[in-house]
Amino acid sequence: MNVHVVLVGHIDHGKSTLIGRLLYDSESVKDERVEEIQKLAEEYKRRFEFAYFLDSFEDELKEERTIDTVSLMFKSTKNFYTITDVPGHKEFIKNMLTGASHADVAVLVVSALEGVQEQTRRHLFLVKMLGINQVFVAVNKMDAVAYKREQFETVKKQISEVLRSFTFGTDTIPFIPVSALEGENIYRRGKGMEWYEGLTLIEALDRVNRSEVKKPLRFVVQDLYEVEGEKVVVGRVESGTLRRGDHVIFEPSGTNSEIARLRVFGSELEEAMTGDSIGVVINESGVQRGDVGGTIVNPPLPRQEFLGEAVLLDKKLERGERLELRCGTARVGCEIKEIHERINSETGEVLERYPAEIHEHDAATILFATKPVVVEHFADIPELGRFVLVKNGRSIGAGVVLDV
Ligand code: GTP
Ligand code: MG
């Protein structure tokens, strides 16, 4: 199984170090690479630090494509893992809503020295909002508190309270005392922590379950062109399966067409699955970038109103404001029709009902009025259930679709 993990937690609590450790201990990184990095580290006369190790990966990845999230793969004896590290808080919000949001599990990293901090709470709020229900807690830097059980229990209690305030059931959440730096309780059982009898982090991750539900076709149109008299639509299957011969309805343009052929890099396909980027040959005109294709059984529906929950990255957002909404490849005008609730993104607490405006760091449930656009419940089809709000070319907020 392929499991997507996102690491969250306050700055400096050890997320990058933990990823480095997972990669290293899983032996997913070539030995030469490790040696090379170790040598460099010696040169700089610094201790071999895993965060440093990860940074050099970041550079490698950035050459290939522009990314602001670092996703890395490793495998255990049981699963393949894609693990995502998120840098700062604002980047985190954007990333959670554009890349990392289909995470199956979130690992919350909390320093045993510092315990719960502001960003610990904000990140948990987003994890909840994004519907990631499996959360593991890694109480990190246990080496720095001499592996003391009392310190672990104190921090565990603190985190449990926060988790409960976000209505996570804490009974089933594993709390694992770890040292990312020393590699304790990540792959191998922790030295100095004989008092701990629970799972190691990798054992916990290997138990992650995901139910695969059959989902309707959603083919997101990116581009169109004509070649040798054929109409080709380029896009990505974000959900379901697209087969040759299917009759597909594209919305909001309302175009109907049979899929004459499917191609990837010049070769012909019979079908394309979720995650595939393909070109399809159709026989009707009218499809546009921003359209979403689906079949008659469960077609995509263009909406002019929906309820979303968003987090604001800008100073202020007012009722009645007009913005650009980006969802999938669609870019449409929208209006803040009503603000239903203003929410504290550190506690999840509702601060105000039907306010006229919200401020930076606030979360809010908002009724949007938009030009026709296909959006879906985030819980059903995450790729079409998250959106970014843009004002004068700047992203000022991001959110998920709660109801349509
Ligand atoms: P940001 O990306 O800035 O949010 O930080 P981060 O959460 O990725 O933390 P990072 O991995 O960069 O670690 C921050 C500092 O804590 C570094 O100096 C690490 O060496 C140190 N650190 C991380 N894990 C441990 C640990 O298990 N024990 C000790 N003693 N220090 C650790
Ligand atoms: Mg980091």
mmCIF file of C-alpha atoms and ligand atoms in Angstrom, residues 8-19 46-47 49-52 54-55 85-88 109 113 119 123 140-145 178-183 186, ligand 1:
data_model
loop_
_atom_site.group_PDB
_atom_site.id
_atom_site.type_symbol
_atom_site.label_atom_id
_atom_site.label_comp_id
_atom_site.label_asym_id
_atom_site.label_seq_id
_atom_site.Cartn_x
_atom_site.Cartn_y
_atom_site.Cartn_z
ATOM 1 C CA VAL A 8 3.237 18.772 11.339
ATOM 2 C CA GLY A 9 4.365 20.637 14.411
ATOM 3 C CA HIS A 10 5.909 23.761 15.835
ATOM 4 C CA ILE A 11 9.061 25.238 14.358
ATOM 5 C CA ASP A 12 12.265 23.482 15.436
ATOM 6 C CA HIS A 13 10.518 20.584 17.105
ATOM 7 C CA GLY A 14 12.344 18.225 14.741
ATOM 8 C CA LYS A 15 10.176 17.468 11.686
ATOM 9 C CA SER A 16 13.007 17.586 9.156
ATOM 10 C CA THR A 17 15.296 15.615 11.434
ATOM 11 C CA LEU A 18 12.622 12.975 11.794
ATOM 12 C CA ILE A 19 12.214 12.651 8.035
ATOM 13 C CA ARG A 46 29.423 20.054 12.628
ATOM 14 C CA ARG A 47 27.784 17.046 13.960
ATOM 15 C CA GLU A 49 22.565 16.292 11.535
ATOM 16 C CA PHE A 50 19.654 14.802 9.748
ATOM 17 C CA ALA A 51 18.014 18.124 9.095
ATOM 18 C CA TYR A 52 21.087 19.056 7.130
ATOM 19 C CA LEU A 54 17.339 16.643 4.222
ATOM 20 C CA ASP A 55 18.195 20.151 3.091
ATOM 21 C CA ASP A 85 7.649 18.095 5.306
ATOM 22 C CA VAL A 86 6.276 21.567 5.528
ATOM 23 C CA PRO A 87 8.477 24.591 6.092
ATOM 24 C CA GLY A 88 6.874 27.706 7.546
ATOM 25 C CA VAL A 109 5.969 16.281 16.226
ATOM 26 C CA LEU A 113 11.485 20.177 25.993
ATOM 27 C CA GLN A 119 1.934 26.298 15.782
ATOM 28 C CA HIS A 123 -1.428 22.757 12.561
ATOM 29 C CA ASN A 140 10.605 14.178 20.167
ATOM 30 C CA LYS A 141 13.959 15.124 21.695
ATOM 31 C CA MET A 142 13.592 12.555 24.463
ATOM 32 C CA ASP A 143 17.388 12.392 24.590
ATOM 33 C CA ALA A 144 17.387 16.031 25.703
ATOM 34 C CA VAL A 145 15.233 15.179 28.731
ATOM 35 C CA VAL A 178 11.251 9.362 20.214
ATOM 36 C CA SER A 179 14.607 10.888 19.545
ATOM 37 C CA ALA A 180 14.895 11.766 15.881
ATOM 38 C CA LEU A 181 18.504 12.704 16.419
ATOM 39 C CA GLU A 182 19.528 9.424 18.005
ATOM 40 C CA GLY A 183 17.004 7.263 16.205
ATOM 41 C CA ILE A 186 11.638 5.226 15.184
HETATM 42 P P1 GTP B 1 11.277 23.870 11.015
HETATM 43 O O1 GTP B 1 11.390 23.211 9.675
HETATM 44 O O2 GTP B 1 12.069 25.120 11.106
HETATM 45 O O3 GTP B 1 9.866 24.043 11.471
HETATM 46 O O4 GTP B 1 11.980 22.903 12.104
HETATM 47 P P2 GTP B 1 11.879 21.337 12.190
HETATM 48 O O5 GTP B 1 10.674 20.960 12.964
HETATM 49 O O6 GTP B 1 12.049 20.723 10.844
HETATM 50 O O7 GTP B 1 13.152 20.989 13.108
HETATM 51 P P3 GTP B 1 14.549 20.443 12.659
HETATM 52 O O8 GTP B 1 14.452 19.026 12.263
HETATM 53 O O9 GTP B 1 15.175 21.382 11.721
HETATM 54 O O10 GTP B 1 15.280 20.458 14.082
HETATM 55 C C1 GTP B 1 15.470 21.647 14.816
HETATM 56 C C2 GTP B 1 16.636 21.473 15.771
HETATM 57 O O11 GTP B 1 16.316 20.488 16.749
HETATM 58 C C3 GTP B 1 17.921 21.006 15.092
HETATM 59 O O12 GTP B 1 19.012 21.662 15.686
HETATM 60 C C4 GTP B 1 17.954 19.525 15.385
HETATM 61 O O13 GTP B 1 19.246 18.993 15.417
HETATM 62 C C5 GTP B 1 17.304 19.473 16.757
HETATM 63 N N1 GTP B 1 16.670 18.162 16.982
HETATM 64 C C6 GTP B 1 15.797 17.514 16.191
HETATM 65 N N2 GTP B 1 15.461 16.320 16.703
HETATM 66 C C7 GTP B 1 16.134 16.203 17.879
HETATM 67 C C8 GTP B 1 16.207 15.182 18.876
HETATM 68 O O14 GTP B 1 15.601 14.116 18.805
HETATM 69 N N3 GTP B 1 16.978 15.463 19.962
HETATM 70 C C9 GTP B 1 17.695 16.614 20.086
HETATM 71 N N4 GTP B 1 18.423 16.782 21.167
HETATM 72 N N5 GTP B 1 17.649 17.583 19.167
HETATM 73 C C10 GTP B 1 16.882 17.386 18.059
#
